[in-house]
Amino acid sequence: APPTSMPTNSNLPQYITIINSIARGGGAEFDEPDSYQSKARAWILQQDLPTSQSLSLEEEIAQLYALACLYYNTYAVSNAWTDKEYTTGNVIPGWISDNGWLGDPKQVCNWYGLTCTFVGLVQAIKLDRNGLTGFIPPELALLHPSLKIIDLFQNNVHNRGDIGNSFLGELVNLEELFYGSTYFEHSGGIPTELGNLKKLRELDFSYTFYDGPLNGDIFKDMTELKYLSIGGSSFNSTIPDEIVQLPKLEFFFAGLAGLKGDLEFIAKMPSIREIWIDNNPGFAGSLIPSTIGQAKSLTSFSAAGCGLEGPLPTEIGELRDMKQLWLYDNKLTGKIPTQIVMMFKIEKLQLEKNLLTGDMPAALCEKKARRTTFVELEADCDGEITCPETCCTCCGEVCVTKSEDD
């Protein structure tokens, strides 16, 4: 870590005044010399600032202080999850890459994972899969004037409760926010403060620990949102209309999310291209509605392991742009409709582990023989479905295991 000895600098009083003015704890956080805030302040007090004519001293100190807080609080810092993974006496590893960090402040825009505006304000932090631990400090909100992108995907950070989550709502200029596969935790469902992020285009908090019903009010003003990934949590909730009606939403991923209700929402999503809602047993007993044919823009749909019942509607053939359709491990009945061949662009079709009967439509087998991009056709051809060996690529429950392994 960088040294923390105090330099002799005539500007120190001014530095200290600025830092105290932005301290979220009113300065009390500096009473503990080993706090991450104290370490961040000590580092700044070593620097010869300002380093840029484009930024004011206040802007530069706020930016450097936020970044130093991030580094000191996530580099080899313990939390409840690292305590389980690394037993007493074992050293917690630091970041996988920290090139440049807390080096020359003139080079801040070259620090690993950062990109800046032309005047030198940080606009993107991309530290995904980088071995961060501890928790993401709320001081990161000091970057709100310029910060547009945060990517913290797959790090062992543990942000808990309102204190650990609410600051995200201060980052009002964010357009992309990714913190899936982390240990962000909130027992009241999705933090309501996320509703302040009205400029978001992409949002991923999948496989975090957000438990509680989905609150539609959080999403009602996210009219620019195109990508939403919320799987791997326990919402025990229907999909709110505010999500369904988002005008630009194209990608909705919500597998293993404790969702329930029916599938009528699909036809009401105005711009949707991909929906993955696998392994949501709360959909058990639901039918695939005939209205699914109205979702003309749909190219990829996955509802495996949801306990869906009833026949495949003939209207499924109206999904002309469909490329990937995964409906395996359900309780679908009846015959595979011949209209399915009208999915002209189909590449992967998995219908195994259902209660379907009869013949695989000959026209579908002919399509597969003609199109090299049609690479997967799976059904219960080891049981109630008759399918030529040259047509189906896998038969029966073994295909489900293969899909899960993939």
Coordinates of C-alpha atoms in Angstrom, one line a residue:
A1 CA 0.0 0.0 0.0
P2 CA 1.1 3.6 -0.6
P3 CA 2.9 5.3 2.4
T4 CA 0.8 7.3 4.7
S5 CA 3.3 9.6 6.4
M6 CA 2.4 13.3 6.5
P7 CA 4.3 15.6 4.1
T8 CA 5.2 19.3 4.6
N9 CA 2.9 21.1 2.3
S10 CA 1.7 24.7 2.6
N11 CA -1.7 23.7 1.0
L12 CA -2.5 21.1 3.7
P13 CA -5.0 23.3 5.6
Q14 CA -6.9 23.8 2.3
Y15 CA -6.8 20.1 1.5
I16 CA -8.1 19.3 5.0
T17 CA -10.9 21.8 4.8
I18 CA -12.1 20.4 1.4
I19 CA -11.9 16.8 2.6
N20 CA -13.8 17.6 5.8
S21 CA -16.5 19.4 3.8
I22 CA -17.2 16.2 1.8
A23 CA -16.8 13.7 4.6
R24 CA -20.0 11.7 4.9
G25 CA -19.6 11.3 8.6
G26 CA -18.9 14.9 9.2
G27 CA -15.3 14.2 10.0
A28 CA -15.9 11.7 12.8
E29 CA -14.6 8.9 10.4
F30 CA -11.1 10.4 10.8
D31 CA -11.0 9.9 14.5
E32 CA -10.0 6.3 13.8
P33 CA -6.5 6.4 12.2
D34 CA -7.0 3.0 10.6
S35 CA -10.3 3.7 9.0
Y36 CA -10.3 3.6 5.2
Q37 CA -11.3 7.2 5.2
S38 CA -8.3 8.2 7.3
K39 CA -6.0 6.3 5.0
A40 CA -7.6 7.9 1.9
R41 CA -7.2 11.4 3.5
A42 CA -3.6 10.7 4.5
W43 CA -2.8 9.7 0.9
I44 CA -4.3 12.8 -0.5
L45 CA -2.3 15.0 1.9
Q46 CA 0.9 13.6 0.4
Q47 CA 0.0 14.9 -3.1
D48 CA 1.0 18.1 -4.9
L49 CA -2.4 19.3 -6.1
P50 CA -4.0 20.5 -8.3
T51 CA -2.5 18.4 -11.1
S52 CA -4.8 19.7 -13.8
Q53 CA -5.9 23.1 -15.0
S54 CA -9.1 21.5 -16.2
L55 CA -10.4 20.6 -12.7
S56 CA -10.8 22.8 -9.7
L57 CA -9.0 21.8 -6.6
E58 CA -12.3 20.8 -5.0
E59 CA -13.2 18.6 -7.9
E60 CA -9.8 16.9 -8.0
I61 CA -9.7 16.2 -4.2
A62 CA -13.3 14.9 -4.2
Q63 CA -12.5 12.5 -7.1
L64 CA -9.2 11.3 -5.6
Y65 CA -10.7 10.9 -2.1
A66 CA -13.6 8.7 -3.5
L67 CA -11.2 6.5 -5.5
A68 CA -8.8 6.2 -2.5
C69 CA -11.7 5.2 -0.3
L70 CA -12.7 2.5 -2.9
Y71 CA -9.2 1.1 -2.9
Y72 CA -8.5 1.1 0.8
N73 CA -11.9 -0.5 1.6
T74 CA -11.8 -3.2 -1.0
Y75 CA -8.2 -4.3 -1.3
A76 CA -7.6 -7.4 0.9
V77 CA -10.3 -6.3 3.4
S78 CA -12.3 -8.9 5.3
N79 CA -16.1 -9.2 5.5
A80 CA -18.5 -11.9 6.6
W81 CA -18.0 -13.8 3.3
T82 CA -14.3 -13.8 3.3
D83 CA -14.3 -14.9 6.9
K84 CA -15.9 -18.1 5.7
E85 CA -13.6 -18.6 2.8
Y86 CA -10.3 -17.6 4.4
T87 CA -9.8 -19.1 7.8
T88 CA -8.0 -17.3 10.6
G89 CA -4.4 -16.7 9.8
N90 CA -4.8 -16.9 6.0
V91 CA -4.1 -13.7 4.0
I92 CA -7.0 -12.3 2.0
P93 CA -5.7 -11.7 -1.5
G94 CA -5.8 -8.2 -3.0
W95 CA -7.1 -7.1 -6.3
I96 CA -6.1 -9.1 -9.3
S97 CA -5.0 -5.9 -11.0
D98 CA -4.4 -2.6 -9.4
N99 CA -2.0 -1.1 -12.0
G100 CA -1.6 2.6 -11.3
W101 CA -3.9 2.8 -8.3
L102 CA -2.8 5.4 -5.7
G103 CA 0.3 6.2 -7.8
D104 CA 0.7 9.4 -9.7
P105 CA -2.6 11.4 -9.4
K106 CA -1.7 13.0 -12.7
Q107 CA -2.2 9.6 -14.3
V108 CA -5.6 8.8 -12.7
C109 CA -7.2 8.2 -16.0
N110 CA -4.7 5.5 -16.7
W111 CA -5.4 3.6 -13.4
Y112 CA -6.7 0.1 -14.1
G113 CA -10.4 0.0 -14.8
L114 CA -11.0 3.7 -15.1
T115 CA -11.9 5.9 -18.1
C116 CA -12.3 9.6 -18.0
T117 CA -14.0 12.5 -19.8
F118 CA -11.7 14.8 -21.9
V119 CA -11.3 17.1 -18.8
G120 CA -10.2 14.3 -16.6
L121 CA -13.3 13.4 -14.6
V122 CA -13.9 9.7 -14.1
Q123 CA -16.9 8.4 -16.1
A124 CA -16.4 4.6 -15.9
I125 CA -15.2 2.2 -13.2
K126 CA -14.8 -1.3 -14.6
L127 CA -13.5 -3.6 -11.9
D128 CA -15.4 -6.7 -12.7
R129 CA -13.9 -10.1 -11.7
N130 CA -11.0 -8.3 -10.0
G131 CA -10.9 -9.7 -6.5
L132 CA -12.5 -6.9 -4.6
T133 CA -13.5 -7.7 -1.0
G134 CA -14.7 -5.6 2.0
F135 CA -17.6 -3.4 0.9
I136 CA -18.1 -0.7 -1.7
P137 CA -17.8 2.6 0.2
P138 CA -20.6 5.2 0.0
E139 CA -18.0 7.8 -0.8
L140 CA -18.2 6.5 -4.3
A141 CA -21.2 8.8 -4.7
L142 CA -18.9 11.8 -4.7
L143 CA -18.3 10.8 -8.4
H144 CA -21.9 11.4 -9.3
P145 CA -21.4 14.4 -11.6
S146 CA -19.5 12.4 -14.2
L147 CA -19.8 8.7 -13.4
K148 CA -21.8 6.9 -16.1
I149 CA -20.7 3.3 -15.8
I150 CA -20.0 1.0 -12.8
D151 CA -19.1 -2.7 -13.4
L152 CA -18.4 -4.6 -10.2
F153 CA -19.6 -8.0 -11.5
Q154 CA -18.4 -11.1 -9.6
N155 CA -16.5 -9.6 -6.7
N156 CA -16.7 -10.7 -3.1
V157 CA -17.9 -7.3 -1.7
H158 CA -20.5 -7.4 1.0
N159 CA -22.7 -4.3 1.1
R160 CA -25.5 -4.8 3.7
G161 CA -28.8 -3.0 4.4
D162 CA -29.7 0.6 3.8
I163 CA -26.2 1.9 4.6
G164 CA -24.6 -0.4 2.1
N165 CA -27.1 0.1 -0.7
S166 CA -28.8 3.5 -0.5
F167 CA -25.8 5.5 -1.8
L168 CA -26.3 3.9 -5.2
G169 CA -29.3 6.2 -5.7
E170 CA -27.1 9.3 -5.5
L171 CA -25.3 8.3 -8.7
V172 CA -28.0 9.9 -10.8
N173 CA -26.0 10.0 -14.0
L174 CA -25.4 6.3 -14.2
E175 CA -26.2 4.7 -17.5
E176 CA -24.8 1.2 -16.8
L177 CA -24.7 -0.5 -13.4
F178 CA -23.5 -4.0 -13.0
Y179 CA -23.0 -5.7 -9.6
G180 CA -24.4 -9.1 -10.2
S181 CA -22.7 -12.1 -8.5
T182 CA -21.7 -10.0 -5.5
Y183 CA -22.8 -10.1 -1.9
F184 CA -25.0 -6.9 -1.9
E185 CA -27.7 -7.7 0.6
H186 CA -31.0 -6.0 1.4
S187 CA -33.9 -7.7 3.2
G188 CA -36.5 -5.2 2.0
G189 CA -36.3 -6.2 -1.6
I190 CA -34.6 -4.0 -4.2
P191 CA -33.4 -0.7 -2.5
T192 CA -35.9 2.0 -3.4
E193 CA -33.1 4.5 -4.0
L194 CA -32.4 2.7 -7.3
G195 CA -35.5 4.4 -8.6
N196 CA -33.5 7.7 -8.7
L197 CA -31.4 6.3 -11.6
K198 CA -33.5 7.5 -14.4
K199 CA -30.8 7.4 -17.0
L200 CA -30.0 3.7 -16.7
R201 CA -29.8 1.7 -19.9
E202 CA -28.4 -1.5 -18.3
L203 CA -28.9 -2.8 -14.8
D204 CA -27.7 -6.1 -13.4
F205 CA -28.0 -7.1 -9.8
S206 CA -28.5 -10.8 -10.4
Y207 CA -27.4 -13.3 -7.9
T208 CA -27.2 -10.9 -5.0
F209 CA -29.1 -11.1 -1.8
Y210 CA -32.2 -8.9 -2.4
D211 CA -35.1 -10.6 -0.7
G212 CA -38.7 -9.3 -0.8
P213 CA -41.4 -8.4 -3.3
L214 CA -40.6 -6.6 -6.5
N215 CA -41.6 -2.9 -6.1
G216 CA -42.7 -1.6 -9.5
D217 CA -42.3 2.0 -8.4
I218 CA -38.6 1.6 -8.5
F219 CA -38.7 1.0 -12.3
K220 CA -41.5 3.4 -13.4
D221 CA -39.1 6.2 -14.4
M222 CA -36.4 4.0 -16.0
T223 CA -37.7 4.8 -19.4
E224 CA -34.2 4.3 -21.0
L225 CA -33.7 0.8 -19.6
K226 CA -32.8 -1.8 -22.3
Y227 CA -31.2 -4.5 -20.2
L228 CA -32.4 -5.9 -16.9
S229 CA -31.0 -8.9 -15.1
I230 CA -32.5 -9.8 -11.7
G231 CA -32.2 -13.6 -11.4
G232 CA -31.0 -15.5 -8.4
S233 CA -32.9 -13.7 -5.7
S234 CA -36.0 -14.5 -3.7
F235 CA -38.7 -12.0 -4.7
N236 CA -41.8 -14.3 -4.3
S237 CA -43.6 -11.8 -6.5
T238 CA -45.3 -11.3 -9.8
I239 CA -43.6 -9.2 -12.4
P240 CA -44.8 -5.6 -11.9
D241 CA -46.5 -3.8 -14.7
E242 CA -43.9 -1.1 -14.4
I243 CA -41.3 -3.5 -15.7
V244 CA -43.5 -5.1 -18.3
Q245 CA -44.4 -1.7 -19.8
L246 CA -40.8 -0.3 -20.0
P247 CA -40.8 1.2 -23.5
K248 CA -37.2 0.3 -24.4
L249 CA -36.6 -2.9 -22.5
E250 CA -35.2 -5.5 -24.9
F251 CA -33.4 -8.0 -22.5
F252 CA -35.1 -9.4 -19.4
F253 CA -33.3 -12.1 -17.4
A254 CA -35.0 -13.4 -14.3
G255 CA -34.2 -17.0 -13.8
L256 CA -34.4 -18.5 -10.3
A257 CA -36.0 -15.3 -9.0
G258 CA -39.0 -16.5 -7.1
L259 CA -41.4 -15.2 -9.7
K260 CA -45.0 -16.3 -9.9
G261 CA -48.2 -15.6 -11.9
D262 CA -48.8 -16.3 -15.5
L263 CA -47.1 -15.6 -18.8
E264 CA -49.6 -13.1 -20.2
F265 CA -47.1 -10.3 -19.5
I266 CA -44.9 -11.4 -22.5
A267 CA -47.2 -9.9 -25.2
K268 CA -47.4 -6.6 -23.3
M269 CA -43.6 -5.9 -23.4
P270 CA -43.3 -3.4 -26.3
S271 CA -39.7 -3.9 -27.3
I272 CA -38.7 -7.2 -25.8
R273 CA -36.1 -9.4 -27.6
E274 CA -35.0 -11.9 -25.0
I275 CA -36.8 -13.3 -21.9
W276 CA -35.2 -15.9 -19.6
I277 CA -37.3 -16.9 -16.7
D278 CA -36.1 -20.4 -16.0
N279 CA -36.6 -22.3 -12.7
N280 CA -39.4 -20.2 -11.3
P281 CA -41.8 -22.8 -9.9
G282 CA -44.2 -20.0 -9.0
F283 CA -45.3 -20.3 -12.7
A284 CA -46.4 -23.9 -12.2
G285 CA -49.7 -24.7 -13.8
S286 CA -49.5 -21.7 -16.2
L287 CA -50.2 -22.1 -19.9
I288 CA -48.1 -20.7 -22.7
P289 CA -50.7 -18.1 -23.8
S290 CA -51.9 -17.8 -27.4
T291 CA -51.0 -14.1 -27.1
I292 CA -47.3 -15.0 -27.2
G293 CA -47.6 -14.7 -30.9
Q294 CA -48.0 -11.0 -30.5
A295 CA -44.4 -10.6 -29.2
K296 CA -43.1 -10.2 -32.7
S297 CA -39.7 -8.9 -31.7
L298 CA -38.9 -12.0 -29.5
T299 CA -35.8 -13.8 -30.5
S300 CA -34.9 -15.8 -27.4
F301 CA -37.3 -17.3 -24.8
S302 CA -36.4 -19.6 -22.0
A303 CA -38.9 -20.9 -19.5
A304 CA -37.3 -24.3 -18.5
G305 CA -38.1 -25.8 -15.2
C306 CA -41.2 -23.7 -14.5
G307 CA -43.9 -26.4 -14.3
L308 CA -45.8 -25.0 -17.3
E309 CA -48.8 -27.1 -18.4
G310 CA -51.1 -27.4 -21.4
P311 CA -50.4 -27.5 -25.1
L312 CA -47.9 -25.5 -27.2
P313 CA -50.2 -22.9 -28.9
T314 CA -50.2 -22.8 -32.6
E315 CA -49.6 -19.0 -32.4
I316 CA -46.0 -19.8 -31.4
G317 CA -45.3 -20.1 -35.1
E318 CA -46.0 -16.3 -35.4
L319 CA -42.6 -15.7 -33.7
R320 CA -40.8 -15.3 -37.0
D321 CA -37.6 -14.0 -35.5
M322 CA -37.2 -16.6 -32.8
K323 CA -33.7 -18.1 -32.7
Q324 CA -33.6 -19.8 -29.3
L325 CA -36.6 -21.5 -27.5
W326 CA -36.0 -23.5 -24.3
L327 CA -39.1 -25.1 -22.8
Y328 CA -37.6 -28.3 -21.4
D329 CA -38.4 -29.7 -18.0
N330 CA -42.1 -28.7 -17.9
K331 CA -45.4 -30.5 -18.1
L332 CA -46.5 -29.5 -21.6
T333 CA -49.0 -31.8 -23.3
G334 CA -50.4 -32.6 -26.7
K335 CA -48.6 -32.6 -30.1
I336 CA -45.9 -30.3 -31.3
P337 CA -47.8 -27.9 -33.6
T338 CA -46.8 -27.9 -37.3
Q339 CA -46.9 -24.1 -37.2
I340 CA -43.7 -24.2 -35.3
V341 CA -41.9 -24.5 -38.6
M342 CA -42.8 -20.9 -39.3
M343 CA -40.1 -19.8 -36.8
F344 CA -37.9 -19.2 -39.8
K345 CA -34.7 -18.3 -37.9
I346 CA -34.8 -21.0 -35.2
E347 CA -31.3 -22.3 -34.2
K348 CA -32.0 -24.0 -30.8
L349 CA -35.3 -25.7 -29.9
Q350 CA -35.4 -27.8 -26.7
L351 CA -38.7 -29.5 -25.7
E352 CA -37.4 -32.6 -23.8
K353 CA -38.7 -33.7 -20.4
N354 CA -42.3 -32.8 -21.1
L355 CA -45.5 -34.8 -21.7
L356 CA -45.7 -34.1 -25.4
T357 CA -46.7 -36.9 -27.8
G358 CA -46.8 -37.7 -31.5
D359 CA -44.4 -37.0 -34.4
M360 CA -41.8 -34.3 -34.7
P361 CA -43.2 -32.2 -37.6
A362 CA -41.6 -33.4 -40.8
A363 CA -41.3 -29.9 -42.1
L364 CA -39.2 -29.0 -39.0
C365 CA -36.8 -31.9 -39.7
E366 CA -36.5 -30.7 -43.3
K367 CA -35.7 -27.2 -42.1
K368 CA -33.0 -28.6 -39.8
A369 CA -31.5 -30.6 -42.7
R370 CA -31.3 -27.5 -44.9
R371 CA -30.1 -24.9 -42.4
T372 CA -26.6 -25.3 -40.9
T373 CA -27.4 -22.7 -38.2
F374 CA -30.2 -24.9 -36.8
V375 CA -27.9 -26.8 -34.5
E376 CA -30.1 -28.1 -31.6
L377 CA -33.4 -29.9 -31.7
E378 CA -34.2 -31.9 -28.6
A379 CA -37.4 -33.7 -27.5
D380 CA -38.5 -36.9 -25.7
C381 CA -37.6 -39.0 -28.7
D382 CA -36.7 -41.8 -26.4
G383 CA -40.4 -42.0 -25.3
E384 CA -43.6 -40.4 -26.7
I385 CA -42.1 -38.3 -29.5
T386 CA -41.2 -40.0 -32.8
C387 CA -38.2 -38.2 -34.3
P388 CA -35.8 -39.5 -36.9
E389 CA -32.2 -40.0 -35.8
T390 CA -31.0 -37.6 -38.4
C391 CA -33.4 -34.9 -37.1
C392 CA -33.2 -34.7 -33.2
T393 CA -29.8 -34.0 -31.8
C394 CA -30.6 -35.3 -28.3
C395 CA -33.4 -37.4 -26.8
G396 CA -35.0 -37.3 -23.3
E397 CA -33.9 -36.3 -19.8
V398 CA -30.2 -36.7 -20.5
C399 CA -30.5 -33.6 -22.6
V400 CA -31.5 -31.6 -19.5
T401 CA -28.4 -32.6 -17.7
K402 CA -26.3 -31.7 -20.7
S403 CA -28.0 -28.3 -20.9
E404 CA -27.4 -27.6 -17.2
D405 CA -23.7 -28.6 -17.6
D406 CA -23.3 -26.3 -20.6

